[in-house]
PDB file of C-alpha atoms and ligand atoms in Angstrom:
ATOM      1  CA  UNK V 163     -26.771  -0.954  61.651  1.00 70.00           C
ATOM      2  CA  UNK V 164     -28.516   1.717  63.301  1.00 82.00           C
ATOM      3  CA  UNK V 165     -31.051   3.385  61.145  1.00 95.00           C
ATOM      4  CA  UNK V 166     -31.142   2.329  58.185  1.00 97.00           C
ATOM      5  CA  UNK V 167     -34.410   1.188  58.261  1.00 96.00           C
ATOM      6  CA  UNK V 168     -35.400   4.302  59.125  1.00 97.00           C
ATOM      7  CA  UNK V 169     -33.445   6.196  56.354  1.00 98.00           C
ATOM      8  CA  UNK V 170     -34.784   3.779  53.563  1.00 97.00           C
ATOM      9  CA  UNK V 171     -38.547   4.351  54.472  1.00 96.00           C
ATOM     10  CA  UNK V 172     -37.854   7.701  54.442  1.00 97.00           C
ATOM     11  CA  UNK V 173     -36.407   7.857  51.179  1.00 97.00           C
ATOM     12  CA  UNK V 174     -38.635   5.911  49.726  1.00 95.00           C
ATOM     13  CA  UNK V 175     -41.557   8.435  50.275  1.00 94.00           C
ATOM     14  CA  UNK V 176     -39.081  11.630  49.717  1.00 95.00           C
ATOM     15  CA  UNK V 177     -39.217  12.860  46.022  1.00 89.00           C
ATOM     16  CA  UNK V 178     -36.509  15.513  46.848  1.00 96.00           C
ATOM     17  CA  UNK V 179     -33.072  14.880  48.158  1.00 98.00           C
ATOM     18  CA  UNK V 180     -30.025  17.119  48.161  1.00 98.00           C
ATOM     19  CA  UNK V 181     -26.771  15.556  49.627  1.00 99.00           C
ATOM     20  CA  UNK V 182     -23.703  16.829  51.048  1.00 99.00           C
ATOM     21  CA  UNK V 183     -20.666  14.834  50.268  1.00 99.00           C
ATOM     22  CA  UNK V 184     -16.830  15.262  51.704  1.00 98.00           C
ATOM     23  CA  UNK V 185     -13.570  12.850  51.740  1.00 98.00           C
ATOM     24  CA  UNK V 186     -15.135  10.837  53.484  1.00 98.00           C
ATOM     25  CA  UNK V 187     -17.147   9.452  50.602  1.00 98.00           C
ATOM     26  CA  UNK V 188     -14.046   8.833  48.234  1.00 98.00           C
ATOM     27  CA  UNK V 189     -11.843   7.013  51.155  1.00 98.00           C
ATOM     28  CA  UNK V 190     -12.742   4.174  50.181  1.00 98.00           C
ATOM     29  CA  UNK V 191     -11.631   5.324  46.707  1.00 98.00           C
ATOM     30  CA  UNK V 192      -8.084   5.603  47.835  1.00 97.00           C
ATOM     31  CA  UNK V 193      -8.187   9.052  48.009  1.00 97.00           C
ATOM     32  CA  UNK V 194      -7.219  10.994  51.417  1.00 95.00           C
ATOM     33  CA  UNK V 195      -8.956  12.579  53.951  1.00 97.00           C
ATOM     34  CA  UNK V 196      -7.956  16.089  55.565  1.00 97.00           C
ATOM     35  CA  UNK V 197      -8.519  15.668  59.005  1.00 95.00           C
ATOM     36  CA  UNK V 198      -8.373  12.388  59.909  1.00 91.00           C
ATOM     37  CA  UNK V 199      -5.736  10.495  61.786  1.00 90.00           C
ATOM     38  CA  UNK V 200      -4.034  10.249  58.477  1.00 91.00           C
ATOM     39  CA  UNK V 201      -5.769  13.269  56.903  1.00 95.00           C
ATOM     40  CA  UNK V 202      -3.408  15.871  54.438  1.00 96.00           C
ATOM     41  CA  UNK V 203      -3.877  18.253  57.304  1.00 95.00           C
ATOM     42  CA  UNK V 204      -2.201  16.516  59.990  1.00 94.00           C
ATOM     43  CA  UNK V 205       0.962  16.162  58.118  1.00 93.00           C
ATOM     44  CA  UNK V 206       1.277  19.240  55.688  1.00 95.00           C
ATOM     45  CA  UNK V 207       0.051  22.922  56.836  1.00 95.00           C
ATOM     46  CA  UNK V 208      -3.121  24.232  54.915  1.00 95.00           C
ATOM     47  CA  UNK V 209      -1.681  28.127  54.778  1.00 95.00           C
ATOM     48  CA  UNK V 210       1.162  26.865  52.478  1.00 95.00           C
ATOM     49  CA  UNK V 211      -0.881  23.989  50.357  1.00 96.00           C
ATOM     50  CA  UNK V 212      -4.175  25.845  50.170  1.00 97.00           C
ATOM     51  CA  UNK V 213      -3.949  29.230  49.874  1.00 98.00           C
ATOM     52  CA  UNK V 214      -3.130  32.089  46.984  1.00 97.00           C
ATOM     53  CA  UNK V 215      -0.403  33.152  49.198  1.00 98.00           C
ATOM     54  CA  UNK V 216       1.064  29.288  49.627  1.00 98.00           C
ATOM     55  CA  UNK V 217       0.735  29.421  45.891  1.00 97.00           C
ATOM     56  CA  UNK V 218       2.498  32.586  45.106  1.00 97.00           C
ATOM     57  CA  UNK V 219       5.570  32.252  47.438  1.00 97.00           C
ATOM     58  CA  UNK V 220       6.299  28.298  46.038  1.00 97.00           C
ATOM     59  CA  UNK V 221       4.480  28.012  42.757  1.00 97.00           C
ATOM     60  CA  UNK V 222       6.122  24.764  41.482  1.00 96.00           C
ATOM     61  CA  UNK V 223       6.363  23.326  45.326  1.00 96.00           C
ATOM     62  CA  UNK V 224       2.312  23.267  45.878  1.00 97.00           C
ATOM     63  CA  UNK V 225       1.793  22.977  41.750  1.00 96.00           C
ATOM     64  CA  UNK V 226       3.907  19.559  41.967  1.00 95.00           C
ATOM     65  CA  UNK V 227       2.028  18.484  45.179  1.00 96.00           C
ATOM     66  CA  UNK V 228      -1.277  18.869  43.024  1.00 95.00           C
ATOM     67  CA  UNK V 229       0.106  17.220  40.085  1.00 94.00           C
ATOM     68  CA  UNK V 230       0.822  13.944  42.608  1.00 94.00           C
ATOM     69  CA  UNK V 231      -2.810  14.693  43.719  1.00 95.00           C
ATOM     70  CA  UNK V 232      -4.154  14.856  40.049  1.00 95.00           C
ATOM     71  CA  UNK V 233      -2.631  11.306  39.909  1.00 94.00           C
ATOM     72  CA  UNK V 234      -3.964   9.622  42.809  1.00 96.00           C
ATOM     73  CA  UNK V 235      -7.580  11.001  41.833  1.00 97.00           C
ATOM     74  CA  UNK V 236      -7.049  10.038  38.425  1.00 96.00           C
ATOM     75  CA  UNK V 237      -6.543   6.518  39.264  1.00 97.00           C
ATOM     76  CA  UNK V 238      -9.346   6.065  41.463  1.00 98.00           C
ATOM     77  CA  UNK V 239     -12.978   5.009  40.764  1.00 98.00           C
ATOM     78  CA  UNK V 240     -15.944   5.565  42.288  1.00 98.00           C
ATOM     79  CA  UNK V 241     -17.106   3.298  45.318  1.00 98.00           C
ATOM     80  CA  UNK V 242     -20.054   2.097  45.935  1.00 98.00           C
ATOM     81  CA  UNK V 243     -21.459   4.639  47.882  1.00 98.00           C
ATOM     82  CA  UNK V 244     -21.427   7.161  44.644  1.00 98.00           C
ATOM     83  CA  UNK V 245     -23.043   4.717  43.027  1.00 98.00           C
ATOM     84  CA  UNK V 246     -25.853   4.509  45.131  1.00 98.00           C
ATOM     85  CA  UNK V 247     -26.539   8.202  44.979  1.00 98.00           C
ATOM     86  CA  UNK V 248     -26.935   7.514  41.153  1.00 98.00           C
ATOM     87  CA  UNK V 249     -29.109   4.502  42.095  1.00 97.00           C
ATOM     88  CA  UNK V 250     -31.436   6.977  44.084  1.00 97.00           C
ATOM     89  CA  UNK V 251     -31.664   9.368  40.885  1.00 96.00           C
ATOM     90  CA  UNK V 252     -32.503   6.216  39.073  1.00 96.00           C
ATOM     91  CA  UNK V 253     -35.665   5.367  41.507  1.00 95.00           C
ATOM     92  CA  UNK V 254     -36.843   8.840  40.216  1.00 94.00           C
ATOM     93  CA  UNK V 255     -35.528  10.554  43.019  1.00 96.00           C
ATOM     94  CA  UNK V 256     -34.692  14.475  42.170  1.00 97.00           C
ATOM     95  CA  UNK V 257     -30.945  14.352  43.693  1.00 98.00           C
ATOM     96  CA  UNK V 258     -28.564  17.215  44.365  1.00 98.00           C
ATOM     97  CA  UNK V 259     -25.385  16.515  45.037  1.00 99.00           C
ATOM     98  CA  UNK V 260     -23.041  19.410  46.804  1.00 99.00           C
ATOM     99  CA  UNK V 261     -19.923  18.143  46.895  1.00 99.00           C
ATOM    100  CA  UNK V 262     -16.398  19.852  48.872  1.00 98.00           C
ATOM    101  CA  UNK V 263     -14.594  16.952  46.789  1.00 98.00           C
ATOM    102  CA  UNK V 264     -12.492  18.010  43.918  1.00 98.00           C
ATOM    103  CA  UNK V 265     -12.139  14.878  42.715  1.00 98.00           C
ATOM    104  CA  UNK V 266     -15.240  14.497  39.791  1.00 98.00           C
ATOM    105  CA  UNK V 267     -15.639  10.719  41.013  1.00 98.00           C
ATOM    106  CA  UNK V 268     -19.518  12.015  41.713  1.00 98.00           C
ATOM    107  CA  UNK V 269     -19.905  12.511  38.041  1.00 98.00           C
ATOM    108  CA  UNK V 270     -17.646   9.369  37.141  1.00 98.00           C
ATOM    109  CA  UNK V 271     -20.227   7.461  39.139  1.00 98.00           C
ATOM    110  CA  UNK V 272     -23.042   8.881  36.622  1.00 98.00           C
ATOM    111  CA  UNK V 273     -24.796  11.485  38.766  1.00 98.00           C
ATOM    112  CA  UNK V 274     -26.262  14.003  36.623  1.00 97.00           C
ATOM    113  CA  UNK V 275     -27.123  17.380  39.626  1.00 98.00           C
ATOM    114  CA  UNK V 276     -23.509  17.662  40.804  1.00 98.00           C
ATOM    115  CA  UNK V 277     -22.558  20.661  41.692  1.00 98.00           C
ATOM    116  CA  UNK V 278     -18.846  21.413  43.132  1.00 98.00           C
ATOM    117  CA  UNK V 279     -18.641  23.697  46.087  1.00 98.00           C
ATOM    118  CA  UNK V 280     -14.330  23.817  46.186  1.00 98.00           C
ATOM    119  CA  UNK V 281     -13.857  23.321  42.243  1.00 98.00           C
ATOM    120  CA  UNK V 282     -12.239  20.763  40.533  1.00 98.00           C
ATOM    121  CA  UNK V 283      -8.794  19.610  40.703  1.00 96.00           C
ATOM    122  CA  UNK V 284      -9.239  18.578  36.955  1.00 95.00           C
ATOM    123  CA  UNK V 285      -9.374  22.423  36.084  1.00 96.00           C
ATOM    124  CA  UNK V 286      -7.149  24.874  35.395  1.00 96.00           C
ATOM    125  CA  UNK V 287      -7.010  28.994  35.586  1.00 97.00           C
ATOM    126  CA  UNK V 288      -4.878  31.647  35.127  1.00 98.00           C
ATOM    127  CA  UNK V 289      -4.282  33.090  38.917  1.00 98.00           C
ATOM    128  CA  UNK V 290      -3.895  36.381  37.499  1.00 98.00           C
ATOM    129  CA  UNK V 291      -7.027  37.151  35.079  1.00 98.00           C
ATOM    130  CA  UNK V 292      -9.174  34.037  35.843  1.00 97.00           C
ATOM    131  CA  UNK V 293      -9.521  32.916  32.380  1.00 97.00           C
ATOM    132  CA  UNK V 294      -9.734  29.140  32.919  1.00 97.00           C
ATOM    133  CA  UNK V 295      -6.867  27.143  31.039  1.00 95.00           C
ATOM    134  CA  UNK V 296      -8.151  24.634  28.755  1.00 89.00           C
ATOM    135  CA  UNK V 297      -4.860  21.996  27.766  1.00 84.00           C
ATOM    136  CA  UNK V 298      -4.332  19.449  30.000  1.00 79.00           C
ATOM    137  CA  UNK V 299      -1.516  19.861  31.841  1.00 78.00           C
ATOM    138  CA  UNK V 300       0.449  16.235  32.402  1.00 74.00           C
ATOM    139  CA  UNK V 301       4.238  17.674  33.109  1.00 78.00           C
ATOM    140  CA  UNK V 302       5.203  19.226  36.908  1.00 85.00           C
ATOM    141  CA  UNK V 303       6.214  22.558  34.921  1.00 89.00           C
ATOM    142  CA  UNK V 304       4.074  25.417  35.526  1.00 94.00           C
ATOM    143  CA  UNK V 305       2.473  26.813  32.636  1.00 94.00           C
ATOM    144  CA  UNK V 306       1.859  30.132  31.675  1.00 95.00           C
ATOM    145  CA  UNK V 307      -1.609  31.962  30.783  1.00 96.00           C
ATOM    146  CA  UNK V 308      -2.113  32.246  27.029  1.00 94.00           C
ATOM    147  CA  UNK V 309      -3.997  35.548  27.789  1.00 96.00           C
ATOM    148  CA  UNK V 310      -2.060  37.193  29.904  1.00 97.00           C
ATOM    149  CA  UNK V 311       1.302  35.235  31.062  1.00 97.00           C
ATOM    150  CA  UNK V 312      -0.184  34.924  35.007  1.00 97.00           C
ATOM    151  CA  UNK V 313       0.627  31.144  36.108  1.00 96.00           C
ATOM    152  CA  UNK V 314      -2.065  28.656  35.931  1.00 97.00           C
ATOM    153  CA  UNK V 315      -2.702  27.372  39.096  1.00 97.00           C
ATOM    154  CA  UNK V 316      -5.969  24.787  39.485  1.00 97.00           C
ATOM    155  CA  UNK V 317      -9.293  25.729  39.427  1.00 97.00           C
ATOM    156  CA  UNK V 318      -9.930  24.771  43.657  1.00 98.00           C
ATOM    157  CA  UNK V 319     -11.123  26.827  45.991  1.00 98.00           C
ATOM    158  CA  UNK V 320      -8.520  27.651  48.280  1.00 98.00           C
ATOM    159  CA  UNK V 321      -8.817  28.819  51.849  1.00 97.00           C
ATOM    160  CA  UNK V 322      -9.748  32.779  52.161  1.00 96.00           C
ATOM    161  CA  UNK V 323     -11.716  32.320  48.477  1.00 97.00           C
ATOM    162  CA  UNK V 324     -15.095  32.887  47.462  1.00 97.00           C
ATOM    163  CA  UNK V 325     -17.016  29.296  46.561  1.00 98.00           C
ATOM    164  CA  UNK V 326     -18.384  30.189  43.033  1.00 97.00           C
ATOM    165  CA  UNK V 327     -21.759  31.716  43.780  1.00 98.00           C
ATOM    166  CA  UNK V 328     -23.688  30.535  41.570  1.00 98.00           C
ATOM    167  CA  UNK V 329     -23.272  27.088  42.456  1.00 98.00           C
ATOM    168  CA  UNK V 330     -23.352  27.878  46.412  1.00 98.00           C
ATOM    169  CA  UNK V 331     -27.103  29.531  45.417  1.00 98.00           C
ATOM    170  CA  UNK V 332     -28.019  26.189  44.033  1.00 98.00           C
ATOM    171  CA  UNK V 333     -26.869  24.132  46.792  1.00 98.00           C
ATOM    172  CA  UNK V 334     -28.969  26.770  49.357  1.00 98.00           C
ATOM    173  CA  UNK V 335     -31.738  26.051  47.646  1.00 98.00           C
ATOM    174  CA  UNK V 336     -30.982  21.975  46.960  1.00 98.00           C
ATOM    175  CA  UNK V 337     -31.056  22.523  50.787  1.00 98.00           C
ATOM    176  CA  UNK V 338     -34.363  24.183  51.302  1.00 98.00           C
ATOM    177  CA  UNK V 339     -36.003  22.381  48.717  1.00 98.00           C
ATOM    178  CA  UNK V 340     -35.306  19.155  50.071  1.00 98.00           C
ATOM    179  CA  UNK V 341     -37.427  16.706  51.994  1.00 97.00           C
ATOM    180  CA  UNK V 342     -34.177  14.922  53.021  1.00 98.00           C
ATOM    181  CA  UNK V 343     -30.569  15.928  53.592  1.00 98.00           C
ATOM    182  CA  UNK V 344     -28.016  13.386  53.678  1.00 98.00           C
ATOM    183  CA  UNK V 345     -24.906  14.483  54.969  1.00 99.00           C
ATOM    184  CA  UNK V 346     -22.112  11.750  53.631  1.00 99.00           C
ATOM    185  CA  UNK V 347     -18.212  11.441  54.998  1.00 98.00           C
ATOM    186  CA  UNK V 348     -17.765  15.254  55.587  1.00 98.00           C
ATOM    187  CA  UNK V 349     -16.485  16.851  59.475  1.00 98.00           C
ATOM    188  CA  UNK V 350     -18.396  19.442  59.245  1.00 98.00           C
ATOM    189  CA  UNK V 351     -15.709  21.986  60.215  1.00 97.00           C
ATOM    190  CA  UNK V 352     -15.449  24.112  57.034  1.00 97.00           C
ATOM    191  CA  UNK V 353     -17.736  26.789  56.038  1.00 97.00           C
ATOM    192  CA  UNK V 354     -19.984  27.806  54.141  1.00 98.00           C
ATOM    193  CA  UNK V 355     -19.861  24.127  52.874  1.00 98.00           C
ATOM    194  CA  UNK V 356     -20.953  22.844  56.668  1.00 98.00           C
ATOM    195  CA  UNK V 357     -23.820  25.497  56.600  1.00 98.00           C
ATOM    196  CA  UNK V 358     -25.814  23.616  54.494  1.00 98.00           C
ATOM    197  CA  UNK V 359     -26.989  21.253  56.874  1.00 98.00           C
ATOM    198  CA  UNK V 360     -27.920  23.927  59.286  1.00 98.00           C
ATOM    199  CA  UNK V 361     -29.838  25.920  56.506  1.00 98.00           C
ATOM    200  CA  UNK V 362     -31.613  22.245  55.378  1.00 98.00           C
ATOM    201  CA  UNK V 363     -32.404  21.438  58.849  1.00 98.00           C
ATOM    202  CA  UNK V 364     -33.875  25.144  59.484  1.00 98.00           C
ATOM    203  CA  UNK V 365     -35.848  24.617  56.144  1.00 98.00           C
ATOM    204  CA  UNK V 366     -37.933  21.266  58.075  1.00 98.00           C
ATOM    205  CA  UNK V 367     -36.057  18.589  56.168  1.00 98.00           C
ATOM    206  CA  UNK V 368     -34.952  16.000  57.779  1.00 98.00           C
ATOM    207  CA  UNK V 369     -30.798  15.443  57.852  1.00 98.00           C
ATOM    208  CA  UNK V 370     -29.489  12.453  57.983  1.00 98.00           C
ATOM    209  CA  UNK V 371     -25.134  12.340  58.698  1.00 98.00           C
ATOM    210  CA  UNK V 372     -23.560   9.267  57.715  1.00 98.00           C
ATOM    211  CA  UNK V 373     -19.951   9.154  59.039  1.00 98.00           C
ATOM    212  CA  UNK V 374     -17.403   6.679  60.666  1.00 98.00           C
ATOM    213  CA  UNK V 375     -16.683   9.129  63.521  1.00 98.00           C
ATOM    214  CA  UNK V 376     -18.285  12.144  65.322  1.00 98.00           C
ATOM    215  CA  UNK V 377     -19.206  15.437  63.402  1.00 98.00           C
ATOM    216  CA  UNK V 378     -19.269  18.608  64.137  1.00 98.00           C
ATOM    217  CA  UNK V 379     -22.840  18.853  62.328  1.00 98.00           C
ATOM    218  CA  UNK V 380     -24.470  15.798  64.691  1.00 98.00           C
ATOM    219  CA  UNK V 381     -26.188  17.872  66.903  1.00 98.00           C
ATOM    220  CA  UNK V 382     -28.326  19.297  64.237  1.00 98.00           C
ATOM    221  CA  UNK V 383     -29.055  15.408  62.408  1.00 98.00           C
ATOM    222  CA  UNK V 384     -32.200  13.784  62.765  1.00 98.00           C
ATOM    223  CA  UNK V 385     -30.529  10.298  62.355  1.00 98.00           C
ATOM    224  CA  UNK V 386     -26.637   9.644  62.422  1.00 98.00           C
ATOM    225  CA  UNK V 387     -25.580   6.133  61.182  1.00 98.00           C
ATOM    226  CA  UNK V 388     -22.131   5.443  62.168  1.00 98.00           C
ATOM    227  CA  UNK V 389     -20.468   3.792  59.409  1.00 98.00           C
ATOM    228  CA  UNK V 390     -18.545   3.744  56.181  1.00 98.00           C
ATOM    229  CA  UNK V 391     -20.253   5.325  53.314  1.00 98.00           C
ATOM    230  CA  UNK V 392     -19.717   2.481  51.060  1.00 98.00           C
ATOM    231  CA  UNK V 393     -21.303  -0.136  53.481  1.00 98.00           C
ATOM    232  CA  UNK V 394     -24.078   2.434  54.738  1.00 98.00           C
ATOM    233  CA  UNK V 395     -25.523   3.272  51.148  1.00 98.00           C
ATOM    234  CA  UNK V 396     -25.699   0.090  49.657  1.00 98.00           C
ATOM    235  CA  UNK V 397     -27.956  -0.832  52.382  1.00 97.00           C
ATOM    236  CA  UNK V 398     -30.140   1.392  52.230  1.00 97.00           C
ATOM    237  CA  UNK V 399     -30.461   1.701  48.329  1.00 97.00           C
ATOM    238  CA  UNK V 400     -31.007  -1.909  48.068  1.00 96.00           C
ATOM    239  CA  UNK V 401     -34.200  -1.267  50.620  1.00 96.00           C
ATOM    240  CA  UNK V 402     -35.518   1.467  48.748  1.00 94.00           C
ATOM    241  CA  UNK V 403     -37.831  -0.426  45.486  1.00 77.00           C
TER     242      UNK V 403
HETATM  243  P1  OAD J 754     -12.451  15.900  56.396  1.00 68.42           P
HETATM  244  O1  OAD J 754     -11.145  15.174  56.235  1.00 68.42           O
HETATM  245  O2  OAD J 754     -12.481  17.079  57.275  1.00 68.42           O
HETATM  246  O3  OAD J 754     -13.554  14.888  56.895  1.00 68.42           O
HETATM  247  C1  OAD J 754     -13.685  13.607  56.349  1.00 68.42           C
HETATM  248  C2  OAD J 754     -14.774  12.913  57.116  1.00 68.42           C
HETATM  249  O4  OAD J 754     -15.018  11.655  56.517  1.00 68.42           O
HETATM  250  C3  OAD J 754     -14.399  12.637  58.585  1.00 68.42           C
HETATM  251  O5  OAD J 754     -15.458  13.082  59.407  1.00 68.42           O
HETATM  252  C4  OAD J 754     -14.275  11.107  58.640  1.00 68.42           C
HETATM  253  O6  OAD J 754     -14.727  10.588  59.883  1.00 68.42           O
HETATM  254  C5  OAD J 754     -15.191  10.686  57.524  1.00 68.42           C
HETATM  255  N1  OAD J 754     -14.879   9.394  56.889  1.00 68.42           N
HETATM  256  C6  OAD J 754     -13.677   8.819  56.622  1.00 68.42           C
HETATM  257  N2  OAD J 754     -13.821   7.672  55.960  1.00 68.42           N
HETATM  258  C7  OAD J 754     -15.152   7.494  55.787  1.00 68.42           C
HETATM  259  C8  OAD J 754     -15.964   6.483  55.156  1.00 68.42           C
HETATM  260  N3  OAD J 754     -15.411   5.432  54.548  1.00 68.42           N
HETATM  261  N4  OAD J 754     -17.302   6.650  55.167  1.00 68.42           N
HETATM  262  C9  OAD J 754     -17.882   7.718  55.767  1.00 68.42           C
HETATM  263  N5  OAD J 754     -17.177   8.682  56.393  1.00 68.42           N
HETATM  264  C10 OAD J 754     -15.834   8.581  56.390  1.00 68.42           C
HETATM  265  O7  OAD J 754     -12.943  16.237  54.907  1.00 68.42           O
HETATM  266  P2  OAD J 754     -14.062  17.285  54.461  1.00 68.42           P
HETATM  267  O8  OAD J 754     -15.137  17.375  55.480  1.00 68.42           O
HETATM  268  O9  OAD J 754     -14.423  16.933  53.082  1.00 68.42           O
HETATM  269  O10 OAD J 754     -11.328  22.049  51.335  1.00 68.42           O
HETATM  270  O11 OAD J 754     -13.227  18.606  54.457  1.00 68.42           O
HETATM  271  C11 OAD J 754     -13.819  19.790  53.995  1.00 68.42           C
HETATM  272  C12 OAD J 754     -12.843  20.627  53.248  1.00 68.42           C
HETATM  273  O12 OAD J 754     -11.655  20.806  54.034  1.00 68.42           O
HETATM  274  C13 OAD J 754     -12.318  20.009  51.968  1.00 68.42           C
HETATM  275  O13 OAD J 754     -13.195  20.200  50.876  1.00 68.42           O
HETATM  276  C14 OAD J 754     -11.033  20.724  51.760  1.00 68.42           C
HETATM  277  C15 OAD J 754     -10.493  20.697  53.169  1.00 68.42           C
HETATM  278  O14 OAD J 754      -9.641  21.727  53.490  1.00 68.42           O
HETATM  279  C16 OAD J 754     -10.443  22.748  50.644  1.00 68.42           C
HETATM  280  O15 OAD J 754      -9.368  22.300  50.306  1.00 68.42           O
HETATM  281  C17 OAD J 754     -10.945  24.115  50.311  1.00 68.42           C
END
C-alpha cells in the first residue's frame, strides 16, 4: 500500500492529530454510506429524509425511517479502523476526532476527544423549543415534548441547519492545531464539515485522505492512500511504537 510508510513516520513524530471521519469509516461496520453506489442518497431523496421541512410534512414517515436507522447503528460495533484512532491516543498522541457520523461507534471504540459535527442519532429534541428529550424512545410512535407538546424529532443535523457551534469552533481549531490531519472515509462534498481539511491544510499541517475512491478534498492532501479504512489503519498503527 501506498504510503503508509510515510504516514506512520509521520505520526510517530506528530504529538497533535485531529481527524476527520465520515461513512466511510463505519462501512465496514454495516452501516451505509450516502453517496456511494449503494449510498442512502442514491435511492431515497435528502429534501424529504433530511430536512425540517421532510420532517414536518411526514413526521412518522422519516421518524420510522430513523427508528430502522437507530437499529442498524445499534447493532453495529466498531471496526478496526476506530480502534486504531484509540490506539493512536494510547501512544500519547493528543487526538481529535470530528466526526459527520451520527452513529457514536467513535466513542464505542473508546476515543475520549470526539466531537460530533451532524449530532447523534442516539438523541432526541423537541423540534419546536429545542429542549433535548431524555427517554429512550424504542416504539415507531412519535412522541410528544414534555415541555411544550412540539414532536421530538432526533437530535441530527439536518440539511439547511446550523452544526452546533461550539463543537464546529473546536474542530477549527483541532484543525489548526494539528501537525497532522487525517481525513478517513468521508467525500468531501458537504460543508462546513469538508472545510476542515482546507482550513488544516492552510494552517501547514500536513493532510493525509484515506478513502477507497476519489474525493473531492484530494487535491488539497499531502498523501492519499487508497484503501479501506479498516485495512489502512491497522497498518499504520501497528508501525507506529
Ligand atoms: P459519503 O457517503 O458522502 O462518503 C463516504 C465515503 O467513504 C466515500 O468517499 C467512499 O468512497 C468512502 N468509503 C466507503 N467505504 C470505505 C471504507 N471501507 N474505507 C474508507 N473509505 C470508504 O459520506 P460522508 O462523507 O460521511 O450528513 O457524508 C457527509 C454527510 O452527508 C453525512 O454526515 C450526512 C450526509 O448527508 C447529514 O445527514 C447532515
Amino acid at each position: 500500500m501506498d504510503f503508509i510508510v510515510d504516514v506512520a513516520e509521520l505520526l510517530k513524530g506528530a504529538d497533535s492529530v485531529a481527524v476527520l471521519t465520515g461513512a466511510g469509516i463505519s462501512a465496514e461496520s454495516g452501516v451505509g454510506t450516502f453517496r456511494d453506489a449503494s449510498g442512502i442518497w442514491n435511492k431515497l431523496d435528502p429534501s424529504k429524509w433530511a430536512t425540517e421541512e421532510g420532517f414536518r410534512s411526514s413526521p412518522s414517515m422519516v421518524w420510522e425511517w430513523y427508528q430502522d436507522r437507530r437499529k442498524i447503528i445499534k447493532d453495529a460495533s466498531p471496526n478496526k479502523a476506530h480502534y486504531s484512532l484509540v490506539s493512536l491516543e494510547k501512544l500519547g498522541k493528543k487526538v481529535t476526532i470530528s466526526t459527520q457520523n451520527i452513529d457514536n461507534l467513535h466513542q464505542q471504540a473508546g476515543s475520549k476527544n470526539v466531537l460530533e459535527l451532524h449530532g447523534n442519532i442516539f438523541r432526541n429534541k423537541c423540534i419546536e423549543c429545542g429542549k433535548p428529550y431524555a427517554k429512550e424512545i424504542m416504539n415507531d410512535e412519535l412522541c410528544k415534548c414534555e415541555f411544550c407538546g412540539g414532536i421530538i424529532r432526533p437530535d441530527v443535523v439536518w440539511y439547511g441547519e446550523q452544526l452546533p457551534q461550539d463543537v464546529w469552533q473546536m474542530s477549527e481549531q483541532a484543525a489548526i492545531d494539528s501537525s497532522i490531519y487525517l481525513v478517513i472515509g468521508t467525500s468531501g462534498a458537504v460543508y462546513p464539515a469538508a472545510g476542515l481539511a482546507i482550513l488544516a491544510k492552510r494552517a501547514g499541517s500536513t493532510v493525509v485522505i484515506i478513502n477507497t475512491e476519489p474525493t473531492e478534498l484530494d487535491d488539497y492532501a499531502d498523501f492519499v492512500i487508497r484503501e479501506k479504512a479498516g485495512i489502512a489503519m491497522p497498518e499504520i498503527t501497528a508501525r507506529i511504537r
